[in-house]
């Protein structure tokens, strides 16, 4: 394929067979051995696929790639790209119809259940940023005439190579009393050439880039940022001069799968990106030094916002199942107060799913033909998801009771002088004591562990803080018909 030598493909990986645009798990792993600069606890990592803090998360993601070839999941994880007739990863399917959106939604449900929703940037997520650029390429092209062709090329390369993408958007945290122009770490263009631009500065977050292939680079509009900070682009994870510093890992390589059924599967790595004069080829620079384009951020991000909220809605269904299983195992489901608490979680899940279903049904295409869910309903769903999430997690803890603090490790349970006594003393309702212990091991990982807390913090930032969502909802929710009805009833002119 011609795209194998494309600068966005950090390492070409040979593929063949009937579906050359797909990759299996091993091919995905191989694509990460591209000479990227990843620094873990001060060390340069020679191979991210073998680094303990990254490997288990990579292995979990590799399972999603293998599912593309599994007859049980093939119709969920892959789709036919209509222009080429090639089978592609569903995450790279450009939604042109409501059914396309629903197809992507089924993929989100699958990846959420496969990862238990703790990977905020699974392979089906990062694709929404290049596709978001495509959805509003007609607006970007008004400022940069070649932008649409460049964006279409970017999407096609992603499809052909089954790339794992992420977003590179968040600015690094610094003294807020400084103006954007004064921030020393602001990512900016320090040289603009005919063949591309050179970037210097830093970006925060960048979840999963150490375990992915490419990033979609954007700037959030800040009234005080100078023009040299305004950029929309794409770049590979191994771009020369790009250094990714991972945060401290919150899961451990030696965790027993029984004691930590969720955390033992690894985590999604966040990190700070340092741009030390990173060159971005012109073909992947969609906009530069144009603050007008930055005003399109909330438009471009609509598909990403829907993906986030949809994942959270399916994660909420997991929460509802978890709390029901807890009270079933404890035999407390007959207690009215317990049933009321379970219903809180059910209502959270049902309400969030209702927002997403309604948003899909009210979807409309942009001028470029990309189908987008109703933005107001998605925004309301995102607000609901993060405002209520802390309460939902606390309900799970309260219903679990002492089961969370008196968990017994597997090796202790397997002692001949202890295990039989635990089986006798700790039975659940129609459940063995050990299976009850296994359940609370999982609830711990979901709600109490360092990884569980990292995910909770991530969701709050990832879905956008509530104050920002409230302001956005105020702007986009159409109240005109309601105002007209009230005016008529009040007899106002």
mmCIF file of C-alpha atoms in Angstrom, residues 145-484:
data_model
loop_
_atom_site.group_PDB
_atom_site.id
_atom_site.type_symbol
_atom_site.label_atom_id
_atom_site.label_comp_id
_atom_site.label_asym_id
_atom_site.label_seq_id
_atom_site.Cartn_x
_atom_site.Cartn_y
_atom_site.Cartn_z
ATOM 1 C CA UNK A 145 -8.126 26.062 0.748
ATOM 2 C CA UNK A 146 -6.064 22.844 0.785
ATOM 3 C CA UNK A 147 -7.273 21.702 4.220
ATOM 4 C CA UNK A 148 -10.088 19.414 3.099
ATOM 5 C CA UNK A 149 -7.892 17.335 0.796
ATOM 6 C CA UNK A 150 -5.283 17.030 3.554
ATOM 7 C CA UNK A 151 -7.860 15.922 6.131
ATOM 8 C CA UNK A 152 -9.393 13.380 3.749
ATOM 9 C CA UNK A 153 -5.904 11.994 3.149
ATOM 10 C CA UNK A 154 -5.286 11.752 6.909
ATOM 11 C CA UNK A 155 -8.497 9.791 7.433
ATOM 12 C CA UNK A 156 -7.676 7.463 4.552
ATOM 13 C CA UNK A 157 -4.187 6.735 5.904
ATOM 14 C CA UNK A 158 -5.720 5.982 9.300
ATOM 15 C CA UNK A 159 -8.205 3.609 7.690
ATOM 16 C CA UNK A 160 -5.631 1.841 5.537
ATOM 17 C CA UNK A 161 -3.246 1.272 8.427
ATOM 18 C CA UNK A 162 -5.728 0.699 11.277
ATOM 19 C CA UNK A 163 -3.919 3.328 13.337
ATOM 20 C CA UNK A 164 -4.493 4.010 17.031
ATOM 21 C CA UNK A 165 -4.928 7.748 17.379
ATOM 22 C CA UNK A 166 -5.359 10.063 20.327
ATOM 23 C CA UNK A 167 -5.902 13.765 20.828
ATOM 24 C CA UNK A 168 -3.128 16.200 21.721
ATOM 25 C CA UNK A 169 -5.114 19.167 22.949
ATOM 26 C CA UNK A 170 -4.682 20.048 26.631
ATOM 27 C CA UNK A 171 -2.186 22.777 27.503
ATOM 28 C CA UNK A 172 0.164 22.153 30.414
ATOM 29 C CA UNK A 173 -0.848 23.504 33.802
ATOM 30 C CA UNK A 174 1.012 26.683 34.734
ATOM 31 C CA UNK A 175 0.618 30.023 36.489
ATOM 32 C CA UNK A 176 -2.889 31.171 35.522
ATOM 33 C CA UNK A 177 -2.023 34.787 36.239
ATOM 34 C CA UNK A 178 0.155 34.772 33.141
ATOM 35 C CA UNK A 179 -1.356 35.573 29.765
ATOM 36 C CA UNK A 180 -1.220 32.974 27.022
ATOM 37 C CA UNK A 181 1.605 34.856 25.368
ATOM 38 C CA UNK A 182 3.617 34.743 28.601
ATOM 39 C CA UNK A 183 3.248 31.000 29.266
ATOM 40 C CA UNK A 184 6.711 29.485 28.722
ATOM 41 C CA UNK A 185 5.387 26.008 27.936
ATOM 42 C CA UNK A 186 2.761 26.993 25.378
ATOM 43 C CA UNK A 187 3.034 24.897 22.222
ATOM 44 C CA UNK A 188 3.832 27.238 19.386
ATOM 45 C CA UNK A 189 5.116 27.463 15.840
ATOM 46 C CA UNK A 190 8.718 28.625 15.933
ATOM 47 C CA UNK A 191 9.379 28.180 12.224
ATOM 48 C CA UNK A 192 7.043 28.039 9.240
ATOM 49 C CA UNK A 193 8.447 26.635 6.012
ATOM 50 C CA UNK A 194 7.017 25.688 2.640
ATOM 51 C CA UNK A 195 7.299 22.012 3.534
ATOM 52 C CA UNK A 196 5.830 22.268 7.050
ATOM 53 C CA UNK A 197 6.130 23.820 10.487
ATOM 54 C CA UNK A 198 8.412 23.410 13.498
ATOM 55 C CA UNK A 199 6.816 23.223 16.960
ATOM 56 C CA UNK A 200 8.240 23.973 20.397
ATOM 57 C CA UNK A 201 6.584 23.687 23.814
ATOM 58 C CA UNK A 202 4.518 21.124 25.678
ATOM 59 C CA UNK A 203 1.111 19.457 25.868
ATOM 60 C CA UNK A 204 -0.466 17.560 28.769
ATOM 61 C CA UNK A 205 -2.671 14.464 28.939
ATOM 62 C CA UNK A 206 -2.020 12.696 25.646
ATOM 63 C CA UNK A 207 -3.624 9.538 27.027
ATOM 64 C CA UNK A 208 -2.548 6.357 25.235
ATOM 65 C CA UNK A 209 -0.095 8.011 22.814
ATOM 66 C CA UNK A 210 2.723 5.919 24.302
ATOM 67 C CA UNK A 211 0.597 2.884 23.377
ATOM 68 C CA UNK A 212 -0.724 4.299 20.087
ATOM 69 C CA UNK A 213 0.419 5.404 16.663
ATOM 70 C CA UNK A 214 -0.545 9.014 16.042
ATOM 71 C CA UNK A 215 -2.005 12.133 17.592
ATOM 72 C CA UNK A 216 -4.436 14.761 16.373
ATOM 73 C CA UNK A 217 -3.074 18.103 17.466
ATOM 74 C CA UNK A 218 -5.341 21.044 18.260
ATOM 75 C CA UNK A 219 -5.387 24.197 20.340
ATOM 76 C CA UNK A 220 -8.267 25.222 22.590
ATOM 77 C CA UNK A 221 -9.203 28.847 21.996
ATOM 78 C CA UNK A 222 -7.734 31.149 24.620
ATOM 79 C CA UNK A 223 -8.261 34.901 24.113
ATOM 80 C CA UNK A 224 -4.708 35.625 25.241
ATOM 81 C CA UNK A 225 -2.897 33.072 23.079
ATOM 82 C CA UNK A 226 -0.843 34.568 20.253
ATOM 83 C CA UNK A 227 -1.338 33.496 16.652
ATOM 84 C CA UNK A 228 1.734 31.258 16.696
ATOM 85 C CA UNK A 229 -0.096 28.888 19.090
ATOM 86 C CA UNK A 230 -2.992 28.299 16.693
ATOM 87 C CA UNK A 231 -2.581 24.940 14.943
ATOM 88 C CA UNK A 232 -4.543 21.911 13.752
ATOM 89 C CA UNK A 233 -2.369 19.034 12.612
ATOM 90 C CA UNK A 234 -1.558 15.324 12.878
ATOM 91 C CA UNK A 235 1.746 13.690 13.717
ATOM 92 C CA UNK A 236 3.178 10.215 14.405
ATOM 93 C CA UNK A 237 4.152 9.066 17.879
ATOM 94 C CA UNK A 238 7.814 8.789 16.837
ATOM 95 C CA UNK A 239 8.185 12.284 15.362
ATOM 96 C CA UNK A 240 11.837 13.403 15.810
ATOM 97 C CA UNK A 241 12.159 15.754 18.778
ATOM 98 C CA UNK A 242 8.961 14.477 20.422
ATOM 99 C CA UNK A 243 9.436 13.200 23.969
ATOM 100 C CA UNK A 244 6.628 11.535 25.932
ATOM 101 C CA UNK A 245 6.997 11.533 29.715
ATOM 102 C CA UNK A 246 4.568 9.066 31.307
ATOM 103 C CA UNK A 247 3.002 9.674 34.685
ATOM 104 C CA UNK A 248 3.576 7.271 37.561
ATOM 105 C CA UNK A 249 1.805 3.993 36.887
ATOM 106 C CA UNK A 250 -1.072 3.107 39.196
ATOM 107 C CA UNK A 251 -1.263 -0.602 38.464
ATOM 108 C CA UNK A 252 1.522 -3.101 39.184
ATOM 109 C CA UNK A 253 2.944 -5.797 36.964
ATOM 110 C CA UNK A 254 2.815 -8.411 39.741
ATOM 111 C CA UNK A 255 -0.882 -8.035 40.576
ATOM 112 C CA UNK A 256 -2.675 -11.348 40.905
ATOM 113 C CA UNK A 257 -5.608 -11.585 38.440
ATOM 114 C CA UNK A 258 -7.856 -12.983 41.194
ATOM 115 C CA UNK A 259 -6.952 -10.292 43.702
ATOM 116 C CA UNK A 260 -7.123 -7.537 41.066
ATOM 117 C CA UNK A 261 -9.244 -8.764 38.148
ATOM 118 C CA UNK A 262 -9.388 -5.312 36.570
ATOM 119 C CA UNK A 263 -6.113 -3.652 37.536
ATOM 120 C CA UNK A 264 -4.061 -6.708 36.522
ATOM 121 C CA UNK A 265 -5.116 -6.040 32.914
ATOM 122 C CA UNK A 266 -3.043 -2.869 32.867
ATOM 123 C CA UNK A 267 -3.860 0.748 32.280
ATOM 124 C CA UNK A 268 -3.981 3.549 29.796
ATOM 125 C CA UNK A 269 -0.867 5.692 30.078
ATOM 126 C CA UNK A 270 -1.171 9.463 30.318
ATOM 127 C CA UNK A 271 1.844 11.643 29.782
ATOM 128 C CA UNK A 272 3.311 15.033 29.080
ATOM 129 C CA UNK A 273 4.610 15.695 25.583
ATOM 130 C CA UNK A 274 7.687 17.817 25.081
ATOM 131 C CA UNK A 275 8.082 19.266 21.594
ATOM 132 C CA UNK A 276 11.756 20.007 21.054
ATOM 133 C CA UNK A 277 11.610 21.563 17.565
ATOM 134 C CA UNK A 278 9.287 18.902 16.136
ATOM 135 C CA UNK A 279 8.777 19.138 12.377
ATOM 136 C CA UNK A 280 5.261 18.508 11.029
ATOM 137 C CA UNK A 281 5.066 18.009 7.232
ATOM 138 C CA UNK A 282 2.795 20.422 5.387
ATOM 139 C CA UNK A 283 0.491 17.605 4.250
ATOM 140 C CA UNK A 284 -0.510 17.118 7.894
ATOM 141 C CA UNK A 285 -0.829 20.788 8.807
ATOM 142 C CA UNK A 286 -4.519 21.591 8.408
ATOM 143 C CA UNK A 287 -4.445 25.099 9.877
ATOM 144 C CA UNK A 288 -1.704 27.269 11.282
ATOM 145 C CA UNK A 289 -1.548 30.762 12.800
ATOM 146 C CA UNK A 290 -5.293 31.222 12.309
ATOM 147 C CA UNK A 291 -7.254 31.953 15.472
ATOM 148 C CA UNK A 292 -10.542 31.907 13.548
ATOM 149 C CA UNK A 293 -10.238 28.133 13.138
ATOM 150 C CA UNK A 294 -9.838 27.722 16.897
ATOM 151 C CA UNK A 295 -13.426 28.941 17.286
ATOM 152 C CA UNK A 296 -14.545 25.645 15.714
ATOM 153 C CA UNK A 297 -13.262 23.527 18.620
ATOM 154 C CA UNK A 298 -16.689 22.659 20.050
ATOM 155 C CA UNK A 299 -17.925 21.870 16.533
ATOM 156 C CA UNK A 300 -14.958 19.699 15.590
ATOM 157 C CA UNK A 301 -15.163 17.844 18.900
ATOM 158 C CA UNK A 302 -18.832 16.842 18.659
ATOM 159 C CA UNK A 303 -18.182 13.261 17.567
ATOM 160 C CA UNK A 304 -15.541 12.895 20.290
ATOM 161 C CA UNK A 305 -17.955 14.234 22.922
ATOM 162 C CA UNK A 306 -20.594 11.708 21.800
ATOM 163 C CA UNK A 307 -18.051 8.876 21.895
ATOM 164 C CA UNK A 308 -17.058 9.814 25.453
ATOM 165 C CA UNK A 309 -20.649 10.033 26.682
ATOM 166 C CA UNK A 310 -21.622 6.809 24.900
ATOM 167 C CA UNK A 311 -18.754 4.934 26.565
ATOM 168 C CA UNK A 312 -19.804 6.352 29.931
ATOM 169 C CA UNK A 313 -23.377 5.232 29.294
ATOM 170 C CA UNK A 314 -22.254 1.661 28.721
ATOM 171 C CA UNK A 315 -19.942 1.871 31.715
ATOM 172 C CA UNK A 316 -22.976 2.992 33.719
ATOM 173 C CA UNK A 317 -24.740 -0.216 32.690
ATOM 174 C CA UNK A 318 -21.756 -2.123 34.101
ATOM 175 C CA UNK A 319 -22.168 -0.181 37.367
ATOM 176 C CA UNK A 320 -25.858 -1.105 37.479
ATOM 177 C CA UNK A 321 -25.004 -4.778 36.983
ATOM 178 C CA UNK A 322 -22.264 -4.600 39.610
ATOM 179 C CA UNK A 323 -24.446 -3.129 42.372
ATOM 180 C CA UNK A 324 -27.215 -5.616 41.652
ATOM 181 C CA UNK A 325 -24.768 -8.504 41.901
ATOM 182 C CA UNK A 326 -23.407 -7.099 45.181
ATOM 183 C CA UNK A 327 -26.810 -7.036 46.862
ATOM 184 C CA UNK A 328 -27.711 -10.426 45.372
ATOM 185 C CA UNK A 329 -24.542 -11.975 46.802
ATOM 186 C CA UNK A 330 -25.007 -10.317 50.186
ATOM 187 C CA UNK A 331 -28.680 -11.241 50.350
ATOM 188 C CA UNK A 332 -29.660 -7.610 51.004
ATOM 189 C CA UNK A 333 -31.898 -7.077 47.985
ATOM 190 C CA UNK A 334 -35.041 -7.379 50.154
ATOM 191 C CA UNK A 335 -34.174 -4.265 52.191
ATOM 192 C CA UNK A 336 -36.056 -1.168 50.940
ATOM 193 C CA UNK A 337 -33.146 1.216 51.560
ATOM 194 C CA UNK A 338 -30.826 -1.078 49.637
ATOM 195 C CA UNK A 339 -33.255 -1.360 46.731
ATOM 196 C CA UNK A 340 -33.545 2.439 46.668
ATOM 197 C CA UNK A 341 -29.764 2.782 46.481
ATOM 198 C CA UNK A 342 -29.570 0.264 43.632
ATOM 199 C CA UNK A 343 -32.275 2.221 41.846
ATOM 200 C CA UNK A 344 -30.106 5.353 42.005
ATOM 201 C CA UNK A 345 -27.499 3.564 39.919
ATOM 202 C CA UNK A 346 -30.118 2.132 37.574
ATOM 203 C CA UNK A 347 -31.574 5.615 37.042
ATOM 204 C CA UNK A 348 -28.089 6.981 36.314
ATOM 205 C CA UNK A 349 -27.511 4.329 33.672
ATOM 206 C CA UNK A 350 -30.992 4.587 32.132
ATOM 207 C CA UNK A 351 -30.899 8.385 31.946
ATOM 208 C CA UNK A 352 -27.482 8.442 30.337
ATOM 209 C CA UNK A 353 -28.479 5.834 27.762
ATOM 210 C CA UNK A 354 -31.657 7.789 26.999
ATOM 211 C CA UNK A 355 -29.600 10.906 26.249
ATOM 212 C CA UNK A 356 -27.428 8.945 23.823
ATOM 213 C CA UNK A 357 -30.303 7.166 22.067
ATOM 214 C CA UNK A 358 -32.136 10.462 21.601
ATOM 215 C CA UNK A 359 -28.969 12.206 20.402
ATOM 216 C CA UNK A 360 -28.447 9.555 17.730
ATOM 217 C CA UNK A 361 -32.061 9.688 16.559
ATOM 218 C CA UNK A 362 -31.824 13.470 16.169
ATOM 219 C CA UNK A 363 -28.493 13.331 14.340
ATOM 220 C CA UNK A 364 -27.931 15.562 11.324
ATOM 221 C CA UNK A 365 -25.205 15.669 8.670
ATOM 222 C CA UNK A 366 -22.716 18.493 8.284
ATOM 223 C CA UNK A 367 -22.070 20.096 4.895
ATOM 224 C CA UNK A 368 -19.363 17.498 4.260
ATOM 225 C CA UNK A 369 -21.894 14.720 4.879
ATOM 226 C CA UNK A 370 -20.600 13.518 8.259
ATOM 227 C CA UNK A 371 -23.500 12.516 10.510
ATOM 228 C CA UNK A 372 -23.271 14.021 13.998
ATOM 229 C CA UNK A 373 -25.475 13.332 17.043
ATOM 230 C CA UNK A 374 -27.536 16.145 18.550
ATOM 231 C CA UNK A 375 -24.955 18.302 20.315
ATOM 232 C CA UNK A 376 -27.291 19.710 22.985
ATOM 233 C CA UNK A 377 -28.438 16.271 24.102
ATOM 234 C CA UNK A 378 -24.872 14.939 24.122
ATOM 235 C CA UNK A 379 -23.769 17.915 26.218
ATOM 236 C CA UNK A 380 -26.602 17.341 28.693
ATOM 237 C CA UNK A 381 -25.612 13.681 28.875
ATOM 238 C CA UNK A 382 -21.967 14.509 29.521
ATOM 239 C CA UNK A 383 -23.003 16.883 32.296
ATOM 240 C CA UNK A 384 -25.214 14.215 33.870
ATOM 241 C CA UNK A 385 -22.469 11.601 33.586
ATOM 242 C CA UNK A 386 -19.810 13.483 35.542
ATOM 243 C CA UNK A 387 -22.050 15.226 38.082
ATOM 244 C CA UNK A 388 -23.608 11.945 39.213
ATOM 245 C CA UNK A 389 -20.550 9.676 38.860
ATOM 246 C CA UNK A 390 -19.058 10.365 42.340
ATOM 247 C CA UNK A 391 -22.413 9.531 43.949
ATOM 248 C CA UNK A 392 -22.716 6.316 41.935
ATOM 249 C CA UNK A 393 -19.255 5.184 42.996
ATOM 250 C CA UNK A 394 -20.054 5.975 46.638
ATOM 251 C CA UNK A 395 -23.280 3.962 46.438
ATOM 252 C CA UNK A 396 -21.251 1.001 45.175
ATOM 253 C CA UNK A 397 -18.896 1.341 48.143
ATOM 254 C CA UNK A 398 -21.694 1.689 50.692
ATOM 255 C CA UNK A 399 -23.601 -1.325 49.388
ATOM 256 C CA UNK A 400 -20.405 -3.399 49.471
ATOM 257 C CA UNK A 401 -19.743 -2.583 53.120
ATOM 258 C CA UNK A 402 -16.960 -4.413 54.904
ATOM 259 C CA UNK A 403 -16.434 -6.662 51.896
ATOM 260 C CA UNK A 404 -14.136 -4.004 50.456
ATOM 261 C CA UNK A 405 -11.866 -3.715 53.505
ATOM 262 C CA UNK A 406 -11.742 -7.375 54.510
ATOM 263 C CA UNK A 407 -10.775 -8.910 51.182
ATOM 264 C CA UNK A 408 -8.544 -11.965 51.499
ATOM 265 C CA UNK A 409 -5.645 -12.455 49.020
ATOM 266 C CA UNK A 410 -5.681 -15.583 46.874
ATOM 267 C CA UNK A 411 -2.506 -17.016 48.390
ATOM 268 C CA UNK A 412 -3.981 -16.720 51.884
ATOM 269 C CA UNK A 413 -7.235 -18.316 50.754
ATOM 270 C CA UNK A 414 -5.319 -21.260 49.279
ATOM 271 C CA UNK A 415 -3.627 -22.188 52.554
ATOM 272 C CA UNK A 416 -4.898 -25.599 53.665
ATOM 273 C CA UNK A 417 -5.380 -24.440 57.258
ATOM 274 C CA UNK A 418 -7.283 -21.275 56.324
ATOM 275 C CA UNK A 419 -9.226 -21.763 53.078
ATOM 276 C CA UNK A 420 -11.758 -24.301 54.392
ATOM 277 C CA UNK A 421 -12.501 -22.074 57.400
ATOM 278 C CA UNK A 422 -13.061 -19.053 55.141
ATOM 279 C CA UNK A 423 -15.379 -21.109 52.943
ATOM 280 C CA UNK A 424 -17.368 -22.005 56.048
ATOM 281 C CA UNK A 425 -17.399 -18.577 57.692
ATOM 282 C CA UNK A 426 -17.873 -16.244 54.702
ATOM 283 C CA UNK A 427 -20.565 -17.607 52.400
ATOM 284 C CA UNK A 428 -22.754 -15.273 50.395
ATOM 285 C CA UNK A 429 -26.356 -15.835 49.405
ATOM 286 C CA UNK A 430 -26.275 -18.827 47.056
ATOM 287 C CA UNK A 431 -22.600 -17.957 46.488
ATOM 288 C CA UNK A 432 -19.384 -19.388 47.866
ATOM 289 C CA UNK A 433 -17.286 -17.279 50.174
ATOM 290 C CA UNK A 434 -14.452 -17.243 47.681
ATOM 291 C CA UNK A 435 -16.645 -16.076 44.808
ATOM 292 C CA UNK A 436 -17.991 -13.341 47.071
ATOM 293 C CA UNK A 437 -14.404 -12.341 47.768
ATOM 294 C CA UNK A 438 -13.680 -12.303 44.023
ATOM 295 C CA UNK A 439 -16.596 -9.932 43.454
ATOM 296 C CA UNK A 440 -15.358 -7.478 46.066
ATOM 297 C CA UNK A 441 -11.871 -7.645 44.564
ATOM 298 C CA UNK A 442 -13.436 -6.351 41.351
ATOM 299 C CA UNK A 443 -15.520 -3.679 43.104
ATOM 300 C CA UNK A 444 -12.327 -2.509 44.848
ATOM 301 C CA UNK A 445 -10.577 -2.103 41.512
ATOM 302 C CA UNK A 446 -13.587 -0.209 40.163
ATOM 303 C CA UNK A 447 -14.087 2.206 43.043
ATOM 304 C CA UNK A 448 -11.206 2.258 45.534
ATOM 305 C CA UNK A 449 -7.841 1.358 44.014
ATOM 306 C CA UNK A 450 -5.330 3.917 42.783
ATOM 307 C CA UNK A 451 -6.321 2.952 39.241
ATOM 308 C CA UNK A 452 -10.008 3.383 40.077
ATOM 309 C CA UNK A 453 -9.317 6.856 41.424
ATOM 310 C CA UNK A 454 -7.218 7.766 38.393
ATOM 311 C CA UNK A 455 -10.104 6.768 36.112
ATOM 312 C CA UNK A 456 -12.575 8.823 38.170
ATOM 313 C CA UNK A 457 -10.347 11.909 37.907
ATOM 314 C CA UNK A 458 -9.773 11.274 34.209
ATOM 315 C CA UNK A 459 -13.518 11.097 33.514
ATOM 316 C CA UNK A 460 -14.107 14.441 35.198
ATOM 317 C CA UNK A 461 -11.458 16.126 33.054
ATOM 318 C CA UNK A 462 -12.099 14.056 29.926
ATOM 319 C CA UNK A 463 -15.826 14.796 29.751
ATOM 320 C CA UNK A 464 -15.021 18.474 30.484
ATOM 321 C CA UNK A 465 -15.623 20.046 33.917
ATOM 322 C CA UNK A 466 -19.256 20.584 34.871
ATOM 323 C CA UNK A 467 -18.988 24.377 34.889
ATOM 324 C CA UNK A 468 -17.825 24.408 31.265
ATOM 325 C CA UNK A 469 -20.537 21.957 30.241
ATOM 326 C CA UNK A 470 -23.203 24.077 31.887
ATOM 327 C CA UNK A 471 -22.031 27.109 29.932
ATOM 328 C CA UNK A 472 -21.974 25.123 26.678
ATOM 329 C CA UNK A 473 -25.450 23.706 27.330
ATOM 330 C CA UNK A 474 -26.740 27.213 28.022
ATOM 331 C CA UNK A 475 -25.439 28.260 24.613
ATOM 332 C CA UNK A 476 -26.633 25.346 22.499
ATOM 333 C CA UNK A 477 -29.955 24.137 23.959
ATOM 334 C CA UNK A 478 -32.815 25.589 21.901
ATOM 335 C CA UNK A 479 -35.438 27.165 24.180
ATOM 336 C CA UNK A 480 -37.113 29.259 21.496
ATOM 337 C CA UNK A 481 -40.287 27.177 21.219
ATOM 338 C CA UNK A 482 -40.720 27.081 24.988
ATOM 339 C CA UNK A 483 -40.240 30.842 25.175
ATOM 340 C CA UNK A 484 -42.873 31.352 22.493
#
